[in-house]
C-alpha cells in the first residue's frame, strides 16, 4: 500500500527526474508534465487535509555505530504529518500549482523550459521535505536542497551576469545561516540524544533539560541562524532583493510564499524550545522587528516593482519572526498562511505587468496601467489591500492584528516599531499602486500594454479569492492547526486596532498626496536607495578580510612555503619515493628475503617462550 | 537445489569451453567470453534460487558450507569474473598483440584468457565455502595456478613474463608455508576442520607454541594473497606487468576470497585469550604498516596500474583493520564497494591503454575533454577509492574505522586516518591529470558499448551503495564467521 505522504514527497522528485532525463527536448511537454504533477500534489495534500490516512512509516537511511550510547543511532527519514505540516503543504501546493499555471504563459517563449520546470519540481520536492520532516536531520537535508533549487532557479537566465551573481550570492549567504543551523542541530543532538521533533517535545514536557543557561541560548540561536539565512533576516537579508533576478513566477513561489517562509515554519516547529529561553526569544523578536523596520524603510525608495515587493516580503517575514520571538508562534504562522496567498498574488500581478510591458520593471516607466489591464489592476489592488491590512475585508488584517496584539502584550517598544512598519507598508504600497497603475502612461510599453492572457488571469483570480477568505474564521479554522486562529479577546484589542487603522490611513493618505500625478520620485534618499550601505559594507569587509587573508597567505606561500619548505618538501617526497623505490627494486631475491624476514618476525613476535 | 551445484556448473562450463576451443576453434574468440559471462550470469542468478539449508552429498558435506558469508563471496567472485571477462573482450587487441606478437595471423592463445578465469572463479567460490583446511588448500591452489598462467599470458611482453615468474616463485613460497602451517596446526590439534578448530582452539592451553607457530605460517601465506606488509612485495611488479584484466581480477576477486579465508582462519585463534594477546598486536602492526606502506608508496607513482597496486595494498590494510574489529559485515561491505570502484578504474585503464597505448597517468591528460563521461566515471571511482562521502568507499572506510574505534584500537585509528587522508592526494592526482593537464591530442576517445554498459553499472553501484548502503543488507548477514554445522559440532573425530 502506497503511503500518501511518501507519494506526496516523491511525486515531484520523480517529475523532476522525468523532465530532466526524458523530456529535455520538449519545452511544451515539460511544462505540462510539471504543471500536472503540481496539481497532483495539490490534490494529494487536500485529500490528506480532509482526512485521508496520513500515516507514513519512517525510513531508516543510515545507521551509525555506538559512538555515544545515549545518541540516536540512525539517520531516519520520518514524516511528521500533523496539522501544521498539512496546512503548510496546502499553502505550498496551492501556490506551487498556480505558479506552474502562470508560468505556462510567462515562460512560453523561454528556450530552456525543461530546465525551468525540472527546477520547479525539484524545489517542490525539497520544500515538501522540509514541511513534512519529522526530525532536524531530515529538515537540514532538504534545507540544503531548497537552497540548491533556489540557486538553480534564480540563475535560470545564467547568461545574464547579474542573475548569475545573484544566484551565487543567495547560495553563499544562505550557507552562512545553514552552518549555524547545522551547529545548532548537532548541539541539540549531543544534548538531547535525539533530533526527532516528537521526542524532543516529549523531553521538554518532562522537564529536567540536558541543556541549560548559555548553552541552551546558543543552541536555539544557532538553529535560528538557519532561519535568518533562509527567511532573509538581518544581517543576512541581502540576498533576497538580488534574488529578484530570477523569473517572476519563481520569485512568487520561492522568494515570497514558500521557501523564505520555511525559516518561520521551522521556528514554529521548534517553538517549544524557544519558549524555554527568554534571552534567545527576545533576541529573535528584536531581530525580526529590526528586519521589519529596516526592510520597510528600504522599500519606500525602490523603483523596481519586484524589489519593492521583495523588501515588503522581508518586512513581513520580520513580523513573523518577531511574533515567534514574542512566543506568539500561532500568530506568526497565521500571518505566514495569509501572507503566502496575497504576496504570491502581488508577485504574479507584478509578473503579469512585467510580461505585458515587455519586461520593463521600473515603476516610473509604467503608469496608467489600471485602464489597460483592469483585471490585473483589480487583483493587484486587492493584494495591496491585504498587505496593508484594510480592516475586516482582507486576510492580512486579521493576521497582522494577531501579531500586533501579541506584541502589545509582550513588548511595548516592539509594538510601536510594528505599528510604524504598518504605516510604512501602507505608504510604499500605495506609492507602488499610484505610480504604476494610476496617472498617465510614461513609456511606450506602458501605453501598448494589454490585459494578461487567460491562464495568468485565472491564477490571479484564484489567489485573489484566497487572499480575501484566507483570514476569515470559517476558512482559516478549517485548515490551520487547532488554536492557531486568534481569538481577539484581549482587553487592549480596541486600542491596538485603532492604532493600526490610524497608521494605515496616515500611510495611504501621505503617499497618495505625495505621489499622485508625479512624473518622477519627489523623494530621493540615497542611503535608503542603497540599502543603508549594508551591501557595500559587506563587500568592504569581504575585501578587507578576504584580500587581507589572501595577501597573508600569498606572502606565506611565497616566502615560507616556497622558499623554505617547498624545496624541503620536494626533497622529502623524493627521499620518501627513493626509499620506497629501494624497497621495491624489482629484485626477486630481495622480495624473498623480505618475506623470510617477515615470517621470522611473525614467529618471533608470537613465540611463547 | 543444493548450493554445491554452483561450482560444478562453473567448472563444467569452463571444461566445455576449453574442449570446444580445442576441437572447434571459434574464429571470433569474443564468443567464448560471451558464453562464459552469460553462463556465470546464470549461476549468479541461481545464487538466489539455491537453498542454503539443502545438504550436499556426504562426500562433500564435511568440507563444504553455504553460510551467508560464503554465498555473499560467491556472488562477489561471480560478479568480478563476469566483469573481468567483459573487460577482456574490450582488451582483446592488446592481449592478442601480447600473446602472438606482431604476427596478426596467429589466433591461438587468446581463448585461455577467457577460460582460465572461470577455473579461478570456481576456485574462489570453493574457497568461500571451504570448511576444511585441506579443501581450502586445494581450492586456493586452483585459483593460484590459474593465475600463474594468466599473469604470464602475454608472453611476447617482457613485463608480463617477469610478472609471471615473480608471481610463480613467491606464490610457491606462500603455498609451501600454507601447507607447512596447516601441518603444524593439525599436529597441535589433530584437526583440519575449521568448525572443530572453532570449538577446540579457544579453550586450548597446551601445545600453544606449536599452534601459534602453525597459525603464523598460515597467516603469512594468506597475507601473500591479500597483499599485507611485509608479504606485499610482489604486488606492484605483478600488477603492473600482468594484462590489465588479469590485474583487475587479482586485485578484486583473489583479494576478496583471501580476506574471507583469512578472517575464517584467524577467528578461532582470536578467540583464544592466550594466543589473541600475542596475535592482536602483531595483526595491528601488520595492518598499520600495510596502511602506511600502501599509501606512502602510492604517492610517487606515475603509472596508473602501479598506483592501483599500491592502492590495493592500502585497502588490504583497511580490510585487516576490519577483521580486527571483529564485525565481518563491515568487511563484506567494504569488499562489495571495493569491487565496484576498482573494476571501474580498471575498465578506464584498459580503455585508455587501448587507444593511447600506455597506462601512465600522463595518458589520462585531458580525458575530461576527450571523453567527459569516462572522466566522470573515473572521478566517481577515484572519489570512492579515496573515501569521499556519498560514495560506497566512504561508507566502507567509515564502517571499518568505526569498528576499530568500537574495539578500542585507537593507535591503529591514528594511523589509518592520516593514511586515508594521504589517499586523497594520489587518487586526486588522477583527477588532476584528467581535468587540468593538457592532452597530447584532442580527438574524442571512443568507448565500446560493452564497456559503457559495464562502467555505467559499476558507477551506479558505487553511487547507490554510497547513498543507500542498506541495499546490501539482505546480502550481508551477520552470521558466525566460522560456520558450525549442528551435526559436526558433537562428532569430534579426532584421530
PDB file of N, CA and C in Angstrom, chain A residues 439-480:
ATOM      1  N   UNK A 439      -2.543  57.503 -13.035  1.00  0.00           N
ATOM      2  CA  UNK A 439      -1.884  58.569 -13.756  1.00  0.00           C
ATOM      3  C   UNK A 439      -1.772  58.259 -15.240  1.00  0.00           C
ATOM      4  N   UNK A 440      -0.768  58.874 -15.859  1.00  0.00           N
ATOM      5  CA  UNK A 440      -0.586  58.713 -17.302  1.00  0.00           C
ATOM      6  C   UNK A 440       0.519  57.694 -17.586  1.00  0.00           C
ATOM      7  N   UNK A 441       0.416  57.057 -18.727  1.00  0.00           N
ATOM      8  CA  UNK A 441       1.478  56.128 -19.119  1.00  0.00           C
ATOM      9  C   UNK A 441       2.739  56.918 -19.405  1.00  0.00           C
ATOM     10  N   UNK A 442       3.874  56.447 -18.895  1.00  0.00           N
ATOM     11  CA  UNK A 442       5.096  57.210 -19.047  1.00  0.00           C
ATOM     12  C   UNK A 442       6.093  56.540 -19.988  1.00  0.00           C
ATOM     13  N   UNK A 443       5.660  55.480 -20.691  1.00  0.00           N
ATOM     14  CA  UNK A 443       6.562  54.906 -21.695  1.00  0.00           C
ATOM     15  C   UNK A 443       5.716  54.226 -22.760  1.00  0.00           C
ATOM     16  N   UNK A 444       6.372  53.950 -23.862  1.00  0.00           N
ATOM     17  CA  UNK A 444       5.648  53.334 -24.978  1.00  0.00           C
ATOM     18  C   UNK A 444       5.094  51.972 -24.563  1.00  0.00           C
ATOM     19  N   UNK A 445       5.907  51.199 -23.834  1.00  0.00           N
ATOM     20  CA  UNK A 445       5.469  49.868 -23.413  1.00  0.00           C
ATOM     21  C   UNK A 445       4.204  49.964 -22.583  1.00  0.00           C
ATOM     22  N   UNK A 446       4.181  50.951 -21.674  1.00  0.00           N
ATOM     23  CA  UNK A 446       3.018  51.095 -20.808  1.00  0.00           C
ATOM     24  C   UNK A 446       1.788  51.498 -21.623  1.00  0.00           C
ATOM     25  N   UNK A 447       2.010  52.302 -22.663  1.00  0.00           N
ATOM     26  CA  UNK A 447       0.868  52.703 -23.490  1.00  0.00           C
ATOM     27  C   UNK A 447       0.315  51.523 -24.282  1.00  0.00           C
ATOM     28  N   UNK A 448       1.224  50.577 -24.667  1.00  0.00           N
ATOM     29  CA  UNK A 448       0.797  49.454 -25.509  1.00  0.00           C
ATOM     30  C   UNK A 448       0.324  48.244 -24.716  1.00  0.00           C
ATOM     31  N   UNK A 449       0.412  48.329 -23.379  1.00  0.00           N
ATOM     32  CA  UNK A 449       0.120  47.129 -22.577  1.00  0.00           C
ATOM     33  C   UNK A 449      -1.318  46.679 -22.797  1.00  0.00           C
ATOM     34  N   UNK A 450      -1.501  45.349 -22.797  1.00  0.00           N
ATOM     35  CA  UNK A 450      -2.864  44.808 -22.891  1.00  0.00           C
ATOM     36  C   UNK A 450      -3.081  43.861 -21.707  1.00  0.00           C
ATOM     37  N   UNK A 451      -4.330  43.488 -21.503  1.00  0.00           N
ATOM     38  CA  UNK A 451      -4.674  42.643 -20.366  1.00  0.00           C
ATOM     39  C   UNK A 451      -3.933  41.300 -20.422  1.00  0.00           C
ATOM     40  N   UNK A 452      -3.651  40.754 -19.253  1.00  0.00           N
ATOM     41  CA  UNK A 452      -2.911  39.495 -19.162  1.00  0.00           C
ATOM     42  C   UNK A 452      -3.720  38.354 -19.778  1.00  0.00           C
ATOM     43  N   UNK A 453      -3.056  37.372 -20.398  1.00  0.00           N
ATOM     44  CA  UNK A 453      -3.778  36.243 -21.010  1.00  0.00           C
ATOM     45  C   UNK A 453      -4.459  35.342 -19.964  1.00  0.00           C
ATOM     46  N   UNK A 454      -5.338  34.486 -20.460  1.00  0.00           N
ATOM     47  CA  UNK A 454      -6.249  33.750 -19.578  1.00  0.00           C
ATOM     48  C   UNK A 454      -5.573  32.953 -18.454  1.00  0.00           C
ATOM     49  N   UNK A 455      -4.547  32.093 -18.722  1.00  0.00           N
ATOM     50  CA  UNK A 455      -4.009  31.320 -17.606  1.00  0.00           C
ATOM     51  C   UNK A 455      -3.506  32.215 -16.480  1.00  0.00           C
ATOM     52  N   UNK A 456      -2.852  33.318 -16.860  1.00  0.00           N
ATOM     53  CA  UNK A 456      -2.365  34.250 -15.842  1.00  0.00           C
ATOM     54  C   UNK A 456      -3.544  34.828 -15.071  1.00  0.00           C
ATOM     55  N   UNK A 457      -4.564  35.261 -15.814  1.00  0.00           N
ATOM     56  CA  UNK A 457      -5.728  35.879 -15.166  1.00  0.00           C
ATOM     57  C   UNK A 457      -6.385  34.887 -14.222  1.00  0.00           C
ATOM     58  N   UNK A 458      -6.438  33.624 -14.651  1.00  0.00           N
ATOM     59  CA  UNK A 458      -7.059  32.607 -13.803  1.00  0.00           C
ATOM     60  C   UNK A 458      -6.289  32.451 -12.495  1.00  0.00           C
ATOM     61  N   UNK A 459      -4.949  32.357 -12.630  1.00  0.00           N
ATOM     62  CA  UNK A 459      -4.132  32.209 -11.423  1.00  0.00           C
ATOM     63  C   UNK A 459      -4.329  33.405 -10.501  1.00  0.00           C
ATOM     64  N   UNK A 460      -4.360  34.601 -11.095  1.00  0.00           N
ATOM     65  CA  UNK A 460      -4.527  35.806 -10.276  1.00  0.00           C
ATOM     66  C   UNK A 460      -5.871  35.783  -9.551  1.00  0.00           C
ATOM     67  N   UNK A 461      -6.933  35.387 -10.288  1.00  0.00           N
ATOM     68  CA  UNK A 461      -8.259  35.378  -9.667  1.00  0.00           C
ATOM     69  C   UNK A 461      -8.305  34.394  -8.496  1.00  0.00           C
ATOM     70  N   UNK A 462      -7.756  33.185  -8.706  1.00  0.00           N
ATOM     71  CA  UNK A 462      -7.755  32.202  -7.621  1.00  0.00           C
ATOM     72  C   UNK A 462      -7.078  32.770  -6.388  1.00  0.00           C
ATOM     73  N   UNK A 463      -5.895  33.366  -6.600  1.00  0.00           N
ATOM     74  CA  UNK A 463      -5.147  33.880  -5.454  1.00  0.00           C
ATOM     75  C   UNK A 463      -5.887  35.043  -4.798  1.00  0.00           C
ATOM     76  N   UNK A 464      -6.595  35.841  -5.611  1.00  0.00           N
ATOM     77  CA  UNK A 464      -7.360  36.946  -5.032  1.00  0.00           C
ATOM     78  C   UNK A 464      -8.405  36.414  -4.066  1.00  0.00           C
ATOM     79  N   UNK A 465      -9.131  35.395  -4.526  1.00  0.00           N
ATOM     80  CA  UNK A 465     -10.154  34.803  -3.653  1.00  0.00           C
ATOM     81  C   UNK A 465      -9.522  34.317  -2.351  1.00  0.00           C
ATOM     82  N   UNK A 466      -8.400  33.572  -2.487  1.00  0.00           N
ATOM     83  CA  UNK A 466      -7.752  33.035  -1.285  1.00  0.00           C
ATOM     84  C   UNK A 466      -7.237  34.153  -0.391  1.00  0.00           C
ATOM     85  N   UNK A 467      -6.763  35.241  -1.005  1.00  0.00           N
ATOM     86  CA  UNK A 467      -6.252  36.349  -0.203  1.00  0.00           C
ATOM     87  C   UNK A 467      -7.352  36.954   0.635  1.00  0.00           C
ATOM     88  N   UNK A 468      -8.573  36.955   0.119  1.00  0.00           N
ATOM     89  CA  UNK A 468      -9.658  37.553   0.896  1.00  0.00           C
ATOM     90  C   UNK A 468     -10.131  36.577   1.969  1.00  0.00           C
ATOM     91  N   UNK A 469     -10.462  35.335   1.548  1.00  0.00           N
ATOM     92  CA  UNK A 469     -11.060  34.428   2.537  1.00  0.00           C
ATOM     93  C   UNK A 469     -10.021  33.860   3.483  1.00  0.00           C
ATOM     94  N   UNK A 470      -8.718  33.961   3.104  1.00  0.00           N
ATOM     95  CA  UNK A 470      -7.673  33.346   3.925  1.00  0.00           C
ATOM     96  C   UNK A 470      -7.729  33.755   5.387  1.00  0.00           C
ATOM     97  N   UNK A 471      -8.244  34.940   5.669  1.00  0.00           N
ATOM     98  CA  UNK A 471      -8.241  35.399   7.053  1.00  0.00           C
ATOM     99  C   UNK A 471      -9.539  35.143   7.777  1.00  0.00           C
ATOM    100  N   UNK A 472     -10.560  34.709   7.038  1.00  0.00           N
ATOM    101  CA  UNK A 472     -11.864  34.540   7.689  1.00  0.00           C
ATOM    102  C   UNK A 472     -11.878  33.286   8.529  1.00  0.00           C
ATOM    103  N   UNK A 473     -12.624  33.383   9.613  1.00  0.00           N
ATOM    104  CA  UNK A 473     -12.612  32.302  10.590  1.00  0.00           C
ATOM    105  C   UNK A 473     -13.040  30.963   9.983  1.00  0.00           C
ATOM    106  N   UNK A 474     -14.135  30.992   9.202  1.00  0.00           N
ATOM    107  CA  UNK A 474     -14.662  29.702   8.715  1.00  0.00           C
ATOM    108  C   UNK A 474     -13.648  28.987   7.830  1.00  0.00           C
ATOM    109  N   UNK A 475     -12.853  29.771   7.078  1.00  0.00           N
ATOM    110  CA  UNK A 475     -11.885  29.167   6.164  1.00  0.00           C
ATOM    111  C   UNK A 475     -10.604  28.775   6.903  1.00  0.00           C
ATOM    112  N   UNK A 476     -10.054  29.749   7.613  1.00  0.00           N
ATOM    113  CA  UNK A 476      -8.749  29.509   8.232  1.00  0.00           C
ATOM    114  C   UNK A 476      -8.837  28.442   9.325  1.00  0.00           C
ATOM    115  N   UNK A 477      -9.928  28.443  10.098  1.00  0.00           N
ATOM    116  CA  UNK A 477     -10.015  27.471  11.185  1.00  0.00           C
ATOM    117  C   UNK A 477     -10.117  26.050  10.659  1.00  0.00           C
ATOM    118  N   UNK A 478     -10.648  25.929   9.439  1.00  0.00           N
ATOM    119  CA  UNK A 478     -10.767  24.592   8.863  1.00  0.00           C
ATOM    120  C   UNK A 478      -9.404  24.042   8.463  1.00  0.00           C
ATOM    121  N   UNK A 479      -8.441  24.915   8.267  1.00  0.00           N
ATOM    122  CA  UNK A 479      -7.149  24.470   7.738  1.00  0.00           C
ATOM    123  C   UNK A 479      -6.052  24.531   8.796  1.00  0.00           C
ATOM    124  N   UNK A 480      -5.989  25.628   9.522  1.00  0.00           N
ATOM    125  CA  UNK A 480      -4.900  25.800  10.498  1.00  0.00           C
ATOM    126  C   UNK A 480      -5.032  24.781  11.618  1.00  0.00           C
TER     127      UNK A 480
END
